[in-house]
PDB file of C-alpha atoms in Angstrom:
ATOM      1  CA  MET A  12      15.433   0.194   3.507  1.00 92.00           C
ATOM      2  CA  LEU A  13      18.264   1.475   5.655  1.00 95.00           C
ATOM      3  CA  ASP A  14      20.356   2.330   2.602  1.00 96.00           C
ATOM      4  CA  TYR A  15      17.482   4.271   1.062  1.00 95.00           C
ATOM      5  CA  ARG A  16      16.830   6.104   4.345  1.00 95.00           C
ATOM      6  CA  ILE A  17      20.473   7.147   4.648  1.00 96.00           C
ATOM      7  CA  ARG A  18      20.573   8.395   1.059  1.00 96.00           C
ATOM      8  CA  VAL A  19      17.523  10.588   1.645  1.00 96.00           C
ATOM      9  CA  TYR A  20      18.915  11.799   4.978  1.00 97.00           C
ATOM     10  CA  ARG A  21      22.154  12.926   3.352  1.00 97.00           C
ATOM     11  CA  ARG A  22      20.271  15.131   0.899  1.00 97.00           C
ATOM     12  CA  HIS A  23      17.486  16.279   3.240  1.00 98.00           C
ATOM     13  CA  PRO A  24      18.519  15.815   6.892  1.00 97.00           C
ATOM     14  CA  GLN A  25      15.673  18.004   8.164  1.00 97.00           C
ATOM     15  CA  LYS A  26      12.924  15.982   6.425  1.00 96.00           C
ATOM     16  CA  PRO A  27      11.082  13.354   8.444  1.00 95.00           C
ATOM     17  CA  MET A  28      10.527  10.055   6.695  1.00 96.00           C
ATOM     18  CA  ARG A  29       8.187   7.150   7.293  1.00 96.00           C
ATOM     19  CA  GLN A  30       9.188   3.973   5.522  1.00 97.00           C
ATOM     20  CA  VAL A  31       6.598   1.412   4.518  1.00 97.00           C
ATOM     21  CA  VAL A  32       6.890  -1.870   2.640  1.00 97.00           C
ATOM     22  CA  ILE A  33       3.657  -2.968   0.970  1.00 97.00           C
ATOM     23  CA  TYR A  34       3.353  -6.613   0.003  1.00 97.00           C
ATOM     24  CA  LEU A  35       0.770  -7.111  -2.720  1.00 97.00           C
ATOM     25  CA  ARG A  36       0.512 -10.900  -2.775  1.00 95.00           C
ATOM     26  CA  ARG A  37       0.365 -13.515  -0.060  1.00 94.00           C
ATOM     27  CA  SER A  38       3.703 -15.213   0.479  1.00 94.00           C
ATOM     28  CA  ASP A  39       5.137 -17.893   2.719  1.00 93.00           C
ATOM     29  CA  SER A  40       8.490 -16.124   2.715  1.00 96.00           C
ATOM     30  CA  PRO A  41       9.667 -15.172   6.208  1.00 95.00           C
ATOM     31  CA  LEU A  42      10.609 -11.750   4.796  1.00 94.00           C
ATOM     32  CA  VAL A  43       6.956 -10.624   4.795  1.00 96.00           C
ATOM     33  CA  GLN A  44       7.006 -10.820   8.598  1.00 96.00           C
ATOM     34  CA  GLU A  45      10.154  -8.731   9.034  1.00 96.00           C
ATOM     35  CA  ASN A  46       9.903  -5.068   9.946  1.00 97.00           C
ATOM     36  CA  THR A  47      13.403  -4.469  11.259  1.00 97.00           C
ATOM     37  CA  PHE A  48      16.987  -4.689  10.095  1.00 96.00           C
ATOM     38  CA  ARG A  49      19.796  -5.408  12.546  1.00 96.00           C
ATOM     39  CA  LEU A  50      23.501  -5.519  11.883  1.00 96.00           C
ATOM     40  CA  GLY A  51      25.699  -5.371  14.947  1.00 97.00           C
ATOM     41  CA  GLU A  52      24.757  -2.185  16.788  1.00 98.00           C
ATOM     42  CA  THR A  53      22.746  -0.905  13.821  1.00 97.00           C
ATOM     43  CA  PHE A  54      18.969  -1.113  14.107  1.00 97.00           C
ATOM     44  CA  HIS A  55      16.402   0.133  11.590  1.00 97.00           C
ATOM     45  CA  SER A  56      12.648  -0.370  11.632  1.00 97.00           C
ATOM     46  CA  PHE A  57       9.907   0.180   9.069  1.00 97.00           C
ATOM     47  CA  GLN A  58       6.209  -0.474   8.711  1.00 98.00           C
ATOM     48  CA  VAL A  59       4.976  -3.511   6.788  1.00 97.00           C
ATOM     49  CA  ILE A  60       1.543  -3.747   5.182  1.00 97.00           C
ATOM     50  CA  ARG A  61       0.399  -7.123   3.920  1.00 98.00           C
ATOM     51  CA  LEU A  62      -2.584  -6.292   1.711  1.00 97.00           C
ATOM     52  CA  TRP A  63      -4.159  -9.730   2.121  1.00 97.00           C
ATOM     53  CA  GLU A  64      -4.512  -9.002   5.850  1.00 97.00           C
ATOM     54  CA  GLU A  65      -6.217  -5.624   5.397  1.00 97.00           C
ATOM     55  CA  ASN A  66     -10.001  -5.210   5.643  1.00 96.00           C
ATOM     56  CA  THR A  67     -11.594  -4.630   2.250  1.00 97.00           C
ATOM     57  CA  PRO A  68     -13.956  -1.732   3.148  1.00 96.00           C
ATOM     58  CA  GLN A  69     -11.110   0.652   3.998  1.00 95.00           C
ATOM     59  CA  PHE A  70     -10.000   0.639   0.354  1.00 96.00           C
ATOM     60  CA  PHE A  71     -13.291   2.235  -0.703  1.00 93.00           C
ATOM     61  CA  HIS A  72     -12.759   5.417   1.327  1.00 91.00           C
ATOM     62  CA  GLN A  73     -10.024   6.831  -0.930  1.00 89.00           C
ATOM     63  CA  PRO A  74     -10.263   6.535  -4.746  1.00 86.00           C
ATOM     64  CA  GLY A  75      -6.512   5.998  -5.050  1.00 90.00           C
ATOM     65  CA  LEU A  76      -6.764   2.816  -2.989  1.00 94.00           C
ATOM     66  CA  LEU A  77      -9.538   1.228  -5.068  1.00 94.00           C
ATOM     67  CA  PRO A  78      -7.197  -0.811  -7.320  1.00 93.00           C
ATOM     68  CA  PHE A  79      -5.790  -2.526  -4.222  1.00 97.00           C
ATOM     69  CA  ALA A  80      -9.162  -3.608  -2.804  1.00 97.00           C
ATOM     70  CA  VAL A  81      -9.171  -6.844  -4.788  1.00 97.00           C
ATOM     71  CA  LEU A  82      -5.881  -7.823  -3.088  1.00 97.00           C
ATOM     72  CA  SER A  83      -7.301  -7.335   0.402  1.00 97.00           C
ATOM     73  CA  ASN A  84      -8.734  -9.828   2.893  1.00 97.00           C
ATOM     74  CA  THR A  85     -11.724 -11.155   0.949  1.00 95.00           C
ATOM     75  CA  ASP A  86     -13.235 -14.529   0.158  1.00 94.00           C
ATOM     76  CA  ASP A  87     -14.656 -13.240  -3.128  1.00 96.00           C
ATOM     77  CA  PRO A  88     -12.146 -11.164  -5.121  1.00 94.00           C
ATOM     78  CA  GLU A  89     -14.380 -11.195  -8.214  1.00 96.00           C
ATOM     79  CA  GLN A  90     -17.212  -9.582  -6.257  1.00 97.00           C
ATOM     80  CA  VAL A  91     -14.786  -6.986  -4.882  1.00 97.00           C
ATOM     81  CA  LEU A  92     -13.545  -6.272  -8.416  1.00 96.00           C
ATOM     82  CA  SER A  93     -17.135  -5.667  -9.552  1.00 96.00           C
ATOM     83  CA  GLN A  94     -17.650  -3.377  -6.572  1.00 95.00           C
ATOM     84  CA  VAL A  95     -14.464  -1.460  -7.449  1.00 95.00           C
ATOM     85  CA  SER A  96     -15.654  -1.088 -11.038  1.00 93.00           C
ATOM     86  CA  ARG A  97     -19.044   0.265  -9.931  1.00 91.00           C
ATOM     87  CA  SER A  98     -17.386   2.624  -7.477  1.00 90.00           C
ATOM     88  CA  LEU A  99     -15.042   3.986 -10.150  1.00 87.00           C
ATOM     89  CA  GLU A 100     -17.931   4.475 -12.570  1.00 85.00           C
ATOM     90  CA  THR A 101     -19.802   6.443  -9.912  1.00 83.00           C
ATOM     91  CA  LYS A 102     -16.799   8.568  -8.936  1.00 76.00           C
ATOM     92  CA  LEU A 103     -15.714   9.234 -12.521  1.00 74.00           C
ATOM     93  CA  ASN A 104     -19.169   9.684 -14.035  1.00 74.00           C
ATOM     94  CA  GLY A 105     -18.924  12.536 -16.524  1.00 57.00           C
ATOM     95  CA  PHE A 106     -15.173  12.983 -16.174  1.00 62.00           C
ATOM     96  CA  TYR A 107     -12.364  12.043 -18.511  1.00 54.00           C
ATOM     97  CA  PHE A 108      -8.834  12.400 -17.123  1.00 55.00           C
ATOM     98  CA  GLY A 109     -10.048  14.860 -14.523  1.00 56.00           C
ATOM     99  CA  SER A 110     -11.876  17.152 -16.958  1.00 54.00           C
ATOM    100  CA  PRO A 111     -15.599  17.204 -17.651  1.00 54.00           C
ATOM    101  CA  ILE A 112     -16.528  15.605 -20.952  1.00 51.00           C
TER     102      ILE A 112
END
């Protein structure tokens, strides 16, 4: 993350940047809990999102997040997948690749 941040900074020093790591699947790895990098006096922090800890309803507010809803904190992923499918059908009704059919 630090390396990527420095590369962007060199090309665009005036641009602000917010770094986020999104973990899609539950893991027992200690890395999923880390949100900082330290090396001597160097310190870098970033946001971490663990999808399995996120509340399912928030994924239904933005169409672009719908595919991730099934990976969220739910006891019934199949039901969530059906809900996502219905939601997409409703939102895309009459449209094909953004153009009316």
